[in-house]
PDB file of C-alpha atoms and ligand atoms in Angstrom:
ATOM      1  CA  UNK A  27       0.109   0.006  -0.006  1.00 88.00           C
ATOM      2  CA  UNK A  28       1.299   3.305  -0.732  1.00 90.00           C
ATOM      3  CA  UNK A  29       0.179   6.995   0.428  1.00 89.00           C
ATOM      4  CA  UNK A  30      -1.961   7.467  -2.793  1.00 89.00           C
ATOM      5  CA  UNK A  31      -3.929   4.132  -1.817  1.00 92.00           C
ATOM      6  CA  UNK A  32      -4.344   5.412   1.805  1.00 93.00           C
ATOM      7  CA  UNK A  33      -5.953   8.592   0.616  1.00 94.00           C
ATOM      8  CA  UNK A  34      -8.578   6.788  -1.583  1.00 96.00           C
ATOM      9  CA  UNK A  35     -12.162   5.588  -0.757  1.00 98.00           C
ATOM     10  CA  UNK A  36     -13.171   2.059  -0.220  1.00 98.00           C
ATOM     11  CA  UNK A  37     -16.753   1.010  -1.162  1.00 98.00           C
ATOM     12  CA  UNK A  38     -18.271  -0.628   1.873  1.00 97.00           C
ATOM     13  CA  UNK A  39     -22.026  -2.278   1.566  1.00 93.00           C
ATOM     14  CA  UNK A  40     -23.169   0.705  -0.398  1.00 95.00           C
ATOM     15  CA  UNK A  41     -21.119   3.702   0.707  1.00 97.00           C
ATOM     16  CA  UNK A  42     -17.752   5.212  -0.194  1.00 98.00           C
ATOM     17  CA  UNK A  43     -15.921   5.306   3.026  1.00 98.00           C
ATOM     18  CA  UNK A  44     -12.242   6.501   3.998  1.00 98.00           C
ATOM     19  CA  UNK A  45      -9.391   4.136   3.568  1.00 98.00           C
ATOM     20  CA  UNK A  46      -8.527   4.083   7.517  1.00 97.00           C
ATOM     21  CA  UNK A  47     -12.287   3.619   8.187  1.00 98.00           C
ATOM     22  CA  UNK A  48     -12.568   0.383   6.628  1.00 97.00           C
ATOM     23  CA  UNK A  49     -11.656  -1.733   9.628  1.00 97.00           C
ATOM     24  CA  UNK A  50     -12.892  -4.847  11.108  1.00 97.00           C
ATOM     25  CA  UNK A  51     -12.508  -6.401  14.501  1.00 98.00           C
ATOM     26  CA  UNK A  52      -9.889  -8.872  15.476  1.00 98.00           C
ATOM     27  CA  UNK A  53     -12.791 -11.353  16.734  1.00 98.00           C
ATOM     28  CA  UNK A  54     -14.468 -11.189  13.081  1.00 98.00           C
ATOM     29  CA  UNK A  55     -14.891 -14.926  11.729  1.00 98.00           C
ATOM     30  CA  UNK A  56     -12.626 -14.160   8.432  1.00 98.00           C
ATOM     31  CA  UNK A  57      -9.713 -13.386  10.694  1.00 98.00           C
ATOM     32  CA  UNK A  58      -9.770 -16.791  12.283  1.00 98.00           C
ATOM     33  CA  UNK A  59     -10.958 -19.081   9.557  1.00 98.00           C
ATOM     34  CA  UNK A  60     -10.096 -17.432   6.289  1.00 97.00           C
ATOM     35  CA  UNK A  61     -13.639 -16.866   5.398  1.00 98.00           C
ATOM     36  CA  UNK A  62     -13.773 -14.390   2.523  1.00 98.00           C
ATOM     37  CA  UNK A  63     -13.809 -14.358  -1.188  1.00 98.00           C
ATOM     38  CA  UNK A  64     -12.252 -11.890  -3.221  1.00 98.00           C
ATOM     39  CA  UNK A  65     -11.136 -10.815  -6.812  1.00 98.00           C
ATOM     40  CA  UNK A  66      -8.101  -8.966  -8.202  1.00 98.00           C
ATOM     41  CA  UNK A  67      -9.060  -7.176 -11.440  1.00 98.00           C
ATOM     42  CA  UNK A  68      -6.825  -4.781 -13.570  1.00 97.00           C
ATOM     43  CA  UNK A  69      -8.028  -1.476 -14.990  1.00 97.00           C
ATOM     44  CA  UNK A  70      -5.731  -0.447 -17.516  1.00 96.00           C
ATOM     45  CA  UNK A  71      -4.952   3.133 -18.866  1.00 94.00           C
ATOM     46  CA  UNK A  72      -6.025   2.977 -22.542  1.00 94.00           C
ATOM     47  CA  UNK A  73      -5.873   5.729 -25.174  1.00 94.00           C
ATOM     48  CA  UNK A  74      -9.633   6.039 -24.741  1.00 96.00           C
ATOM     49  CA  UNK A  75      -9.611   6.127 -20.899  1.00 96.00           C
ATOM     50  CA  UNK A  76      -9.255   3.769 -18.081  1.00 96.00           C
ATOM     51  CA  UNK A  77     -10.828   0.167 -19.013  1.00 97.00           C
ATOM     52  CA  UNK A  78     -11.345  -2.693 -16.796  1.00 98.00           C
ATOM     53  CA  UNK A  79     -10.303  -6.244 -18.201  1.00 98.00           C
ATOM     54  CA  UNK A  80     -12.952  -9.041 -17.793  1.00 98.00           C
ATOM     55  CA  UNK A  81     -14.626  -7.290 -15.085  1.00 98.00           C
ATOM     56  CA  UNK A  82     -18.282  -8.975 -15.390  1.00 98.00           C
ATOM     57  CA  UNK A  83     -16.312 -12.322 -15.418  1.00 98.00           C
ATOM     58  CA  UNK A  84     -14.496 -11.545 -12.296  1.00 98.00           C
ATOM     59  CA  UNK A  85     -17.561 -10.561 -10.623  1.00 98.00           C
ATOM     60  CA  UNK A  86     -19.239 -13.800 -11.700  1.00 98.00           C
ATOM     61  CA  UNK A  87     -16.418 -15.708 -10.269  1.00 98.00           C
ATOM     62  CA  UNK A  88     -16.709 -13.722  -6.877  1.00 98.00           C
ATOM     63  CA  UNK A  89     -20.476 -14.769  -6.968  1.00 98.00           C
ATOM     64  CA  UNK A  90     -19.375 -18.518  -7.633  1.00 98.00           C
ATOM     65  CA  UNK A  91     -16.876 -18.423  -4.755  1.00 98.00           C
ATOM     66  CA  UNK A  92     -19.500 -17.286  -2.375  1.00 98.00           C
ATOM     67  CA  UNK A  93     -22.020 -19.799  -3.652  1.00 97.00           C
ATOM     68  CA  UNK A  94     -19.585 -22.667  -3.229  1.00 98.00           C
ATOM     69  CA  UNK A  95     -19.429 -21.639   0.455  1.00 97.00           C
ATOM     70  CA  UNK A  96     -23.283 -21.173   0.880  1.00 96.00           C
ATOM     71  CA  UNK A  97     -22.864 -17.256   1.238  1.00 96.00           C
ATOM     72  CA  UNK A  98     -25.279 -15.042  -0.691  1.00 92.00           C
ATOM     73  CA  UNK A  99     -24.008 -11.554  -1.706  1.00 95.00           C
ATOM     74  CA  UNK A 100     -26.966  -9.400  -1.204  1.00 94.00           C
ATOM     75  CA  UNK A 101     -26.293  -7.268  -4.766  1.00 97.00           C
ATOM     76  CA  UNK A 102     -26.664  -8.227  -8.449  1.00 97.00           C
ATOM     77  CA  UNK A 103     -23.539  -8.929 -10.565  1.00 98.00           C
ATOM     78  CA  UNK A 104     -24.526  -5.789 -12.467  1.00 98.00           C
ATOM     79  CA  UNK A 105     -24.494  -3.605  -9.315  1.00 98.00           C
ATOM     80  CA  UNK A 106     -20.980  -4.877  -8.445  1.00 98.00           C
ATOM     81  CA  UNK A 107     -19.785  -4.194 -11.926  1.00 98.00           C
ATOM     82  CA  UNK A 108     -21.163  -0.621 -11.531  1.00 98.00           C
ATOM     83  CA  UNK A 109     -19.532  -0.124  -8.363  1.00 98.00           C
ATOM     84  CA  UNK A 110     -15.971  -1.369  -9.693  1.00 98.00           C
ATOM     85  CA  UNK A 111     -16.198   1.337 -12.604  1.00 98.00           C
ATOM     86  CA  UNK A 112     -17.505   3.860  -9.953  1.00 98.00           C
ATOM     87  CA  UNK A 113     -14.628   3.401  -7.568  1.00 98.00           C
ATOM     88  CA  UNK A 114     -12.078   4.055 -10.241  1.00 98.00           C
ATOM     89  CA  UNK A 115     -13.641   7.333 -11.066  1.00 97.00           C
ATOM     90  CA  UNK A 116     -14.213   8.169  -7.364  1.00 97.00           C
ATOM     91  CA  UNK A 117     -10.505   7.529  -6.785  1.00 97.00           C
ATOM     92  CA  UNK A 118      -9.679   9.400 -10.057  1.00 96.00           C
ATOM     93  CA  UNK A 119      -7.265   6.655 -11.177  1.00 95.00           C
ATOM     94  CA  UNK A 120      -6.153   6.017 -14.735  1.00 93.00           C
ATOM     95  CA  UNK A 121      -4.977   2.488 -14.055  1.00 95.00           C
ATOM     96  CA  UNK A 122      -5.761   0.428 -10.861  1.00 96.00           C
ATOM     97  CA  UNK A 123      -5.958  -3.005  -9.425  1.00 97.00           C
ATOM     98  CA  UNK A 124      -9.354  -3.475  -7.892  1.00 98.00           C
ATOM     99  CA  UNK A 125      -9.881  -5.748  -4.964  1.00 98.00           C
ATOM    100  CA  UNK A 126     -13.640  -6.533  -4.200  1.00 98.00           C
ATOM    101  CA  UNK A 127     -13.609  -8.764  -1.003  1.00 98.00           C
ATOM    102  CA  UNK A 128     -16.676 -10.174   0.550  1.00 98.00           C
ATOM    103  CA  UNK A 129     -16.068 -11.571   4.187  1.00 98.00           C
ATOM    104  CA  UNK A 130     -17.779 -12.980   7.067  1.00 98.00           C
ATOM    105  CA  UNK A 131     -17.748 -10.451   9.860  1.00 97.00           C
ATOM    106  CA  UNK A 132     -18.148 -10.124  13.695  1.00 97.00           C
ATOM    107  CA  UNK A 133     -20.647 -12.045  15.630  1.00 97.00           C
ATOM    108  CA  UNK A 134     -19.981 -15.555  16.719  1.00 96.00           C
ATOM    109  CA  UNK A 135     -16.578 -17.263  16.799  1.00 96.00           C
ATOM    110  CA  UNK A 136     -17.962 -20.973  16.288  1.00 96.00           C
ATOM    111  CA  UNK A 137     -16.636 -22.438  12.913  1.00 97.00           C
ATOM    112  CA  UNK A 138     -20.319 -22.121  11.411  1.00 97.00           C
ATOM    113  CA  UNK A 139     -20.043 -18.878   9.434  1.00 97.00           C
ATOM    114  CA  UNK A 140     -23.563 -18.504   8.787  1.00 96.00           C
ATOM    115  CA  UNK A 141     -24.517 -16.284  11.555  1.00 95.00           C
ATOM    116  CA  UNK A 142     -21.912 -13.741  10.885  1.00 97.00           C
ATOM    117  CA  UNK A 143     -22.558 -10.870   8.822  1.00 96.00           C
ATOM    118  CA  UNK A 144     -21.263 -11.062   5.209  1.00 96.00           C
ATOM    119  CA  UNK A 145     -19.815  -7.647   4.250  1.00 96.00           C
ATOM    120  CA  UNK A 146     -18.696  -6.591   0.870  1.00 97.00           C
ATOM    121  CA  UNK A 147     -15.737  -3.983   0.207  1.00 98.00           C
ATOM    122  CA  UNK A 148     -14.144  -2.947  -2.998  1.00 98.00           C
ATOM    123  CA  UNK A 149     -10.862  -1.206  -2.949  1.00 98.00           C
ATOM    124  CA  UNK A 150      -8.492   0.086  -5.397  1.00 97.00           C
ATOM    125  CA  UNK A 151      -4.533  -0.067  -5.450  1.00 96.00           C
ATOM    126  CA  UNK A 152      -1.955   1.517  -7.263  1.00 92.00           C
ATOM    127  CA  UNK A 153      -0.064  -1.507  -8.423  1.00 83.00           C
ATOM    128  CA  UNK A 154       2.826  -1.983 -10.825  1.00 70.00           C
ATOM    129  CA  UNK A 155       4.070  -5.280 -12.237  1.00 67.00           C
ATOM    130  CA  UNK A 156       3.615  -8.384  -9.824  1.00 65.00           C
ATOM    131  CA  UNK A 157       6.871 -10.309 -10.709  1.00 67.00           C
ATOM    132  CA  UNK A 158       8.970  -7.063 -11.804  1.00 69.00           C
ATOM    133  CA  UNK A 159       9.052  -4.748 -14.696  1.00 72.00           C
ATOM    134  CA  UNK A 160      11.749  -6.787 -16.363  1.00 87.00           C
ATOM    135  CA  UNK A 161       9.935 -10.048 -15.774  1.00 89.00           C
ATOM    136  CA  UNK A 162       7.775  -9.496 -18.709  1.00 91.00           C
ATOM    137  CA  UNK A 163      10.466  -9.540 -21.148  1.00 91.00           C
ATOM    138  CA  UNK A 164      13.303 -11.334 -19.325  1.00 93.00           C
ATOM    139  CA  UNK A 165      11.307 -14.196 -17.763  1.00 96.00           C
ATOM    140  CA  UNK A 166      11.457 -15.491 -14.330  1.00 97.00           C
ATOM    141  CA  UNK A 167      13.297 -18.256 -12.382  1.00 98.00           C
ATOM    142  CA  UNK A 168      11.130 -20.554 -10.767  1.00 98.00           C
ATOM    143  CA  UNK A 169      11.018 -23.939  -8.964  1.00 98.00           C
ATOM    144  CA  UNK A 170       8.539 -26.805  -8.428  1.00 98.00           C
ATOM    145  CA  UNK A 171       7.342 -26.490  -5.112  1.00 98.00           C
ATOM    146  CA  UNK A 172       7.551 -29.367  -2.300  1.00 98.00           C
ATOM    147  CA  UNK A 173       4.033 -28.151  -1.354  1.00 98.00           C
ATOM    148  CA  UNK A 174       1.141 -29.414  -3.390  1.00 98.00           C
ATOM    149  CA  UNK A 175      -2.171 -27.879  -4.425  1.00 98.00           C
ATOM    150  CA  UNK A 176      -5.125 -29.016  -2.338  1.00 95.00           C
ATOM    151  CA  UNK A 177      -6.373 -32.519  -3.182  1.00 95.00           C
ATOM    152  CA  UNK A 178     -10.010 -32.459  -4.622  1.00 94.00           C
ATOM    153  CA  UNK A 179     -12.668 -32.437  -2.135  1.00 95.00           C
ATOM    154  CA  UNK A 180     -10.264 -30.848   0.629  1.00 96.00           C
ATOM    155  CA  UNK A 181     -10.500 -27.245  -0.444  1.00 97.00           C
ATOM    156  CA  UNK A 182     -12.374 -26.125  -3.571  1.00 97.00           C
ATOM    157  CA  UNK A 183      -9.796 -24.800  -5.843  1.00 98.00           C
ATOM    158  CA  UNK A 184     -12.550 -23.063  -8.033  1.00 98.00           C
ATOM    159  CA  UNK A 185     -13.329 -20.652  -5.168  1.00 98.00           C
ATOM    160  CA  UNK A 186     -11.095 -17.691  -4.653  1.00 98.00           C
ATOM    161  CA  UNK A 187     -11.360 -18.037  -1.057  1.00 98.00           C
ATOM    162  CA  UNK A 188      -9.008 -16.325   1.584  1.00 98.00           C
ATOM    163  CA  UNK A 189      -8.198 -19.633   3.355  1.00 97.00           C
ATOM    164  CA  UNK A 190      -6.763 -20.960   0.054  1.00 97.00           C
ATOM    165  CA  UNK A 191      -3.925 -18.343   0.251  1.00 98.00           C
ATOM    166  CA  UNK A 192      -2.270 -20.163   3.225  1.00 97.00           C
ATOM    167  CA  UNK A 193      -1.263 -22.924   0.842  1.00 98.00           C
ATOM    168  CA  UNK A 194      -0.234 -20.033  -1.802  1.00 98.00           C
ATOM    169  CA  UNK A 195       1.833 -18.506   0.957  1.00 98.00           C
ATOM    170  CA  UNK A 196       3.643 -21.620   1.702  1.00 98.00           C
ATOM    171  CA  UNK A 197       4.633 -22.102  -2.049  1.00 98.00           C
ATOM    172  CA  UNK A 198       5.446 -18.358  -2.325  1.00 98.00           C
ATOM    173  CA  UNK A 199       7.766 -18.292   0.772  1.00 98.00           C
ATOM    174  CA  UNK A 200       9.570 -21.556  -0.225  1.00 98.00           C
ATOM    175  CA  UNK A 201      10.309 -20.243  -3.429  1.00 98.00           C
ATOM    176  CA  UNK A 202      11.486 -16.861  -2.544  1.00 98.00           C
ATOM    177  CA  UNK A 203      13.707 -18.366   0.252  1.00 98.00           C
ATOM    178  CA  UNK A 204      15.439 -20.385  -2.189  1.00 98.00           C
ATOM    179  CA  UNK A 205      16.122 -17.586  -4.307  1.00 98.00           C
ATOM    180  CA  UNK A 206      13.371 -18.175  -7.029  1.00 98.00           C
ATOM    181  CA  UNK A 207      10.452 -15.686  -7.942  1.00 96.00           C
ATOM    182  CA  UNK A 208       7.726 -18.127  -7.835  1.00 98.00           C
ATOM    183  CA  UNK A 209       6.948 -21.727  -7.272  1.00 98.00           C
ATOM    184  CA  UNK A 210       4.788 -24.165  -9.154  1.00 98.00           C
ATOM    185  CA  UNK A 211       2.737 -26.482  -7.295  1.00 98.00           C
ATOM    186  CA  UNK A 212       1.826 -30.203  -8.475  1.00 98.00           C
ATOM    187  CA  UNK A 213      -1.629 -31.566  -7.614  1.00 98.00           C
ATOM    188  CA  UNK A 214      -2.294 -34.324  -5.337  1.00 96.00           C
ATOM    189  CA  UNK A 215      -1.480 -36.700  -8.065  1.00 97.00           C
ATOM    190  CA  UNK A 216       1.724 -35.292  -9.056  1.00 98.00           C
ATOM    191  CA  UNK A 217       0.564 -33.531 -12.086  1.00 98.00           C
ATOM    192  CA  UNK A 218       1.231 -29.778 -12.614  1.00 98.00           C
ATOM    193  CA  UNK A 219      -1.203 -27.624 -11.262  1.00 98.00           C
ATOM    194  CA  UNK A 220      -0.268 -23.834 -11.034  1.00 98.00           C
ATOM    195  CA  UNK A 221       1.886 -21.128  -9.392  1.00 98.00           C
ATOM    196  CA  UNK A 222       0.863 -19.463  -5.966  1.00 98.00           C
ATOM    197  CA  UNK A 223      -1.154 -16.933  -7.910  1.00 97.00           C
ATOM    198  CA  UNK A 224      -0.774 -17.976 -11.572  1.00 98.00           C
ATOM    199  CA  UNK A 225      -1.927 -20.265 -14.135  1.00 98.00           C
ATOM    200  CA  UNK A 226       0.763 -22.204 -16.135  1.00 98.00           C
ATOM    201  CA  UNK A 227       1.271 -22.786 -19.811  1.00 98.00           C
ATOM    202  CA  UNK A 228       3.922 -25.155 -21.549  1.00 98.00           C
ATOM    203  CA  UNK A 229       4.854 -24.952 -25.173  1.00 98.00           C
ATOM    204  CA  UNK A 230       6.510 -28.154 -26.812  1.00 98.00           C
ATOM    205  CA  UNK A 231       6.924 -28.846 -30.325  1.00 97.00           C
ATOM    206  CA  UNK A 232       4.610 -26.189 -31.498  1.00 96.00           C
ATOM    207  CA  UNK A 233       1.791 -27.102 -29.331  1.00 98.00           C
ATOM    208  CA  UNK A 234       0.488 -25.330 -26.168  1.00 98.00           C
ATOM    209  CA  UNK A 235      -0.228 -27.320 -22.937  1.00 98.00           C
ATOM    210  CA  UNK A 236      -2.094 -26.227 -19.859  1.00 98.00           C
ATOM    211  CA  UNK A 237      -3.323 -27.966 -16.907  1.00 98.00           C
ATOM    212  CA  UNK A 238      -7.218 -28.666 -16.826  1.00 98.00           C
ATOM    213  CA  UNK A 239      -9.753 -26.231 -15.563  1.00 98.00           C
ATOM    214  CA  UNK A 240     -11.905 -28.552 -13.523  1.00 97.00           C
ATOM    215  CA  UNK A 241      -9.339 -31.397 -12.889  1.00 97.00           C
ATOM    216  CA  UNK A 242      -5.849 -30.044 -11.852  1.00 98.00           C
ATOM    217  CA  UNK A 243      -6.758 -28.069  -8.541  1.00 98.00           C
ATOM    218  CA  UNK A 244      -6.207 -24.922 -10.127  1.00 98.00           C
ATOM    219  CA  UNK A 245      -8.238 -21.579  -9.883  1.00 98.00           C
ATOM    220  CA  UNK A 246      -9.455 -21.285 -13.617  1.00 98.00           C
ATOM    221  CA  UNK A 247      -7.980 -17.744 -14.261  1.00 98.00           C
ATOM    222  CA  UNK A 248      -9.472 -15.212 -16.608  1.00 98.00           C
ATOM    223  CA  UNK A 249      -5.813 -14.466 -18.000  1.00 98.00           C
ATOM    224  CA  UNK A 250      -5.676 -18.186 -18.639  1.00 98.00           C
ATOM    225  CA  UNK A 251      -8.911 -18.137 -20.643  1.00 98.00           C
ATOM    226  CA  UNK A 252      -7.625 -14.915 -22.524  1.00 98.00           C
ATOM    227  CA  UNK A 253      -4.265 -16.783 -23.323  1.00 98.00           C
ATOM    228  CA  UNK A 254      -6.300 -19.721 -24.701  1.00 98.00           C
ATOM    229  CA  UNK A 255      -8.424 -17.633 -26.802  1.00 98.00           C
ATOM    230  CA  UNK A 256      -5.432 -15.468 -28.226  1.00 98.00           C
ATOM    231  CA  UNK A 257      -3.461 -18.805 -28.886  1.00 98.00           C
ATOM    232  CA  UNK A 258      -6.249 -20.286 -30.767  1.00 98.00           C
ATOM    233  CA  UNK A 259      -6.902 -16.928 -32.683  1.00 98.00           C
ATOM    234  CA  UNK A 260      -3.067 -17.074 -33.654  1.00 98.00           C
ATOM    235  CA  UNK A 261      -3.578 -20.822 -34.936  1.00 98.00           C
ATOM    236  CA  UNK A 262      -1.972 -22.701 -32.202  1.00 98.00           C
ATOM    237  CA  UNK A 263      -3.498 -25.800 -30.721  1.00 98.00           C
ATOM    238  CA  UNK A 264      -4.154 -25.603 -27.022  1.00 98.00           C
ATOM    239  CA  UNK A 265      -4.333 -28.945 -25.120  1.00 98.00           C
ATOM    240  CA  UNK A 266      -5.803 -28.846 -21.597  1.00 98.00           C
ATOM    241  CA  UNK A 267      -4.751 -31.991 -20.050  1.00 98.00           C
ATOM    242  CA  UNK A 268      -2.927 -33.486 -16.866  1.00 98.00           C
ATOM    243  CA  UNK A 269       0.901 -32.596 -17.357  1.00 98.00           C
ATOM    244  CA  UNK A 270       3.504 -34.548 -15.793  1.00 98.00           C
ATOM    245  CA  UNK A 271       6.191 -32.649 -13.915  1.00 98.00           C
ATOM    246  CA  UNK A 272       9.218 -33.592 -16.391  1.00 98.00           C
ATOM    247  CA  UNK A 273       7.483 -31.780 -19.239  1.00 98.00           C
ATOM    248  CA  UNK A 274       8.661 -28.554 -17.515  1.00 98.00           C
ATOM    249  CA  UNK A 275      12.370 -29.783 -17.933  1.00 98.00           C
ATOM    250  CA  UNK A 276      12.016 -30.392 -21.627  1.00 98.00           C
ATOM    251  CA  UNK A 277       9.564 -27.526 -22.661  1.00 98.00           C
ATOM    252  CA  UNK A 278      10.635 -24.988 -25.417  1.00 98.00           C
ATOM    253  CA  UNK A 279       8.513 -22.521 -23.684  1.00 98.00           C
ATOM    254  CA  UNK A 280       6.836 -21.899 -20.130  1.00 98.00           C
ATOM    255  CA  UNK A 281       4.731 -18.873 -19.217  1.00 98.00           C
ATOM    256  CA  UNK A 282       2.660 -17.789 -16.436  1.00 98.00           C
ATOM    257  CA  UNK A 283      -0.879 -16.039 -16.725  1.00 98.00           C
ATOM    258  CA  UNK A 284      -2.632 -14.077 -13.958  1.00 97.00           C
ATOM    259  CA  UNK A 285      -4.366 -10.732 -13.455  1.00 96.00           C
ATOM    260  CA  UNK A 286      -1.299  -9.485 -11.272  1.00 93.00           C
ATOM    261  CA  UNK A 287       1.262 -11.396 -13.530  1.00 92.00           C
ATOM    262  CA  UNK A 288      -0.365 -10.685 -16.804  1.00 95.00           C
ATOM    263  CA  UNK A 289       1.692 -13.035 -19.344  1.00 96.00           C
ATOM    264  CA  UNK A 290       5.059 -13.594 -17.680  1.00 96.00           C
ATOM    265  CA  UNK A 291       7.647 -15.978 -19.443  1.00 97.00           C
ATOM    266  CA  UNK A 292       9.618 -18.361 -17.383  1.00 98.00           C
ATOM    267  CA  UNK A 293      13.004 -18.868 -18.199  1.00 98.00           C
ATOM    268  CA  UNK A 294      14.247 -21.601 -15.775  1.00 98.00           C
ATOM    269  CA  UNK A 295      12.690 -24.080 -13.684  1.00 98.00           C
ATOM    270  CA  UNK A 296      14.624 -25.793 -10.818  1.00 98.00           C
ATOM    271  CA  UNK A 297      17.689 -23.888 -12.323  1.00 98.00           C
ATOM    272  CA  UNK A 298      17.378 -25.867 -15.660  1.00 98.00           C
ATOM    273  CA  UNK A 299      16.941 -23.291 -18.595  1.00 97.00           C
ATOM    274  CA  UNK A 300      13.604 -23.244 -20.346  1.00 98.00           C
ATOM    275  CA  UNK A 301      14.427 -23.443 -24.081  1.00 94.00           C
ATOM    276  CA  UNK A 302      17.232 -20.884 -24.665  1.00 91.00           C
ATOM    277  CA  UNK A 303      16.665 -19.174 -21.400  1.00 94.00           C
ATOM    278  CA  UNK A 304      14.539 -16.153 -22.329  1.00 94.00           C
ATOM    279  CA  UNK A 305      11.017 -15.357 -23.489  1.00 96.00           C
ATOM    280  CA  UNK A 306      10.156 -17.607 -26.466  1.00 97.00           C
ATOM    281  CA  UNK A 307       8.417 -16.738 -29.718  1.00 97.00           C
ATOM    282  CA  UNK A 308       5.016 -18.217 -28.797  1.00 98.00           C
ATOM    283  CA  UNK A 309       5.090 -16.389 -25.515  1.00 98.00           C
ATOM    284  CA  UNK A 310       5.954 -13.347 -27.178  1.00 97.00           C
ATOM    285  CA  UNK A 311       3.285 -13.426 -29.664  1.00 98.00           C
ATOM    286  CA  UNK A 312       0.488 -14.112 -27.176  1.00 98.00           C
ATOM    287  CA  UNK A 313       1.896 -11.453 -24.765  1.00 97.00           C
ATOM    288  CA  UNK A 314       2.085  -9.007 -27.666  1.00 96.00           C
ATOM    289  CA  UNK A 315      -1.619  -9.578 -28.793  1.00 98.00           C
ATOM    290  CA  UNK A 316      -2.644  -9.305 -24.994  1.00 97.00           C
ATOM    291  CA  UNK A 317      -0.803  -6.030 -24.403  1.00 96.00           C
ATOM    292  CA  UNK A 318      -1.880  -4.557 -28.169  1.00 97.00           C
ATOM    293  CA  UNK A 319      -5.587  -5.440 -27.173  1.00 97.00           C
ATOM    294  CA  UNK A 320      -5.061  -3.288 -24.049  1.00 96.00           C
ATOM    295  CA  UNK A 321      -3.643  -0.515 -26.102  1.00 95.00           C
ATOM    296  CA  UNK A 322      -6.457  -0.626 -28.417  1.00 97.00           C
ATOM    297  CA  UNK A 323      -4.023  -1.647 -31.294  1.00 97.00           C
ATOM    298  CA  UNK A 324      -5.921  -4.554 -32.220  1.00 97.00           C
ATOM    299  CA  UNK A 325      -9.935  -4.901 -32.007  1.00 96.00           C
ATOM    300  CA  UNK A 326     -11.335  -6.257 -28.778  1.00 97.00           C
ATOM    301  CA  UNK A 327     -13.398  -8.765 -30.765  1.00 95.00           C
ATOM    302  CA  UNK A 328     -14.086 -10.783 -27.490  1.00 96.00           C
ATOM    303  CA  UNK A 329     -15.426  -7.609 -25.605  1.00 97.00           C
ATOM    304  CA  UNK A 330     -12.927  -8.109 -22.756  1.00 98.00           C
ATOM    305  CA  UNK A 331     -12.746  -4.414 -21.996  1.00 98.00           C
ATOM    306  CA  UNK A 332     -15.065  -2.370 -20.174  1.00 98.00           C
ATOM    307  CA  UNK A 333     -14.633   1.289 -20.232  1.00 98.00           C
ATOM    308  CA  UNK A 334     -15.051   3.022 -17.108  1.00 97.00           C
ATOM    309  CA  UNK A 335     -16.560   6.151 -18.672  1.00 89.00           C
TER     310      UNK A 335
HETATM  311  N1  PMP B 401      -4.462 -19.069  -9.551  1.00 79.05           N
HETATM  312  C1  PMP B 401      -4.401 -18.364  -8.379  1.00 79.05           C
HETATM  313  C2  PMP B 401      -4.205 -19.302  -7.290  1.00 79.05           C
HETATM  314  C3  PMP B 401      -4.424 -17.237  -8.199  1.00 79.05           C
HETATM  315  O1  PMP B 401      -4.525 -16.605  -7.258  1.00 79.05           O
HETATM  316  C4  PMP B 401      -4.852 -16.353  -9.631  1.00 79.05           C
HETATM  317  C5  PMP B 401      -4.898 -15.030  -9.572  1.00 79.05           C
HETATM  318  N2  PMP B 401      -6.199 -14.614  -9.291  1.00 79.05           N
HETATM  319  C6  PMP B 401      -4.633 -17.085 -10.812  1.00 79.05           C
HETATM  320  C7  PMP B 401      -4.479 -18.490 -10.973  1.00 79.05           C
HETATM  321  C8  PMP B 401      -4.872 -16.238 -11.943  1.00 79.05           C
HETATM  322  O2  PMP B 401      -6.325 -15.956 -12.371  1.00 79.05           O
HETATM  323  P1  PMP B 401      -6.652 -14.679 -12.961  1.00 79.05           P
HETATM  324  O3  PMP B 401      -5.979 -14.832 -14.402  1.00 79.05           O
HETATM  325  O4  PMP B 401      -8.200 -14.635 -13.251  1.00 79.05           O
HETATM  326  O5  PMP B 401      -6.148 -13.488 -12.199  1.00 79.05           O
END
C-alpha cells in the first residue's frame, strides 16, 4: 500500500468510506478461519480512458466463490460491476488494481460462518508489475514447490477464498527463500497444477499445453482463458490436460498467466533453462496480442475491455 492508496475511498456495503475507516474487529470470523472471497481485477490506462479487463467475469467468479461456501452476496452482478467502475472514477485513477472482497464479519466465533454478517468491500490499489517490470521480457526463475495444491474434496480450488491462500503463501515463501521468483505446485496426483497466484502454460513442439480447468486443482484464471483464446486465434493448438512434472524440464517455452502477473515468461525451472533461457517466440506473440488489445492496437473482438466512462 502506498500513500496514494491510503487517501483513496473504499466502497463498503453501499457507501464510499475513507481508507482508514474500512476496519474490522479482530474477533471477526474471517480473521480466524479465512472465510472471505475476493477478486483481483486490473483496470488499464488506454488511449480511450481507463478500461477494466474481464470485469463481469471476475464478478461472476466472486459470486461463484461465495456460492460454493453457501454465502449470498446481497447485490446483483450488475450492481457490483457498476461499483467497480464507480470506485475507479471516485478515486480518480487512470489504472488500478481493483480488489472486491466479501467477508464473514463479527458475531460468533464458532466455525459455522452463517450467523456472521457477510460484508462486501471494494478497494483500489495503485499497483505495478507483480513479478517485476523486467520479468515480462526477461522471464522469471521458478522452482517446483515441495508443497502441493489441495487434493480435490479438501479445499475447493474453484473458489477464490482467502483460506486457500495460506497454501499459496507456503509455495511463495519456499520459492523466495530458495532464491526463485515463484513456485509451481503439483496437484495431489503429482501433475502440474499452478503457481501461488498464476496459471501455467507449456509450449512443446509447437503445441501449447495447460492443466485442465476442472481437474488439476487450479483456479481457472481469466488471464488463462484469454491466453487460450489468443493462442487459438493465432492458430496454435491448445491442449488442456494432465501434465507430468518433467514436461517442464523439456519444454520449449513456459509462461505464467494471471491478473497480477499478466503474461510472464518463465526462463528456468529448478535451475534448468527453459528453451534458450529467455522469452520464447510463442510466448512473445501471445503476450504482444494481449498488450496490443489493452492498448487498443488490435480490435477487442471478444469484448474483454469495459470502459469506465
Ligand atoms: N491461480 C491462483 C491461485 C490465483 O490466485 C490467480 C490470480 N487470481 C490465478 C490463478 C490467475 O487468475 P486470473 O487470471 O483470473 O487472475
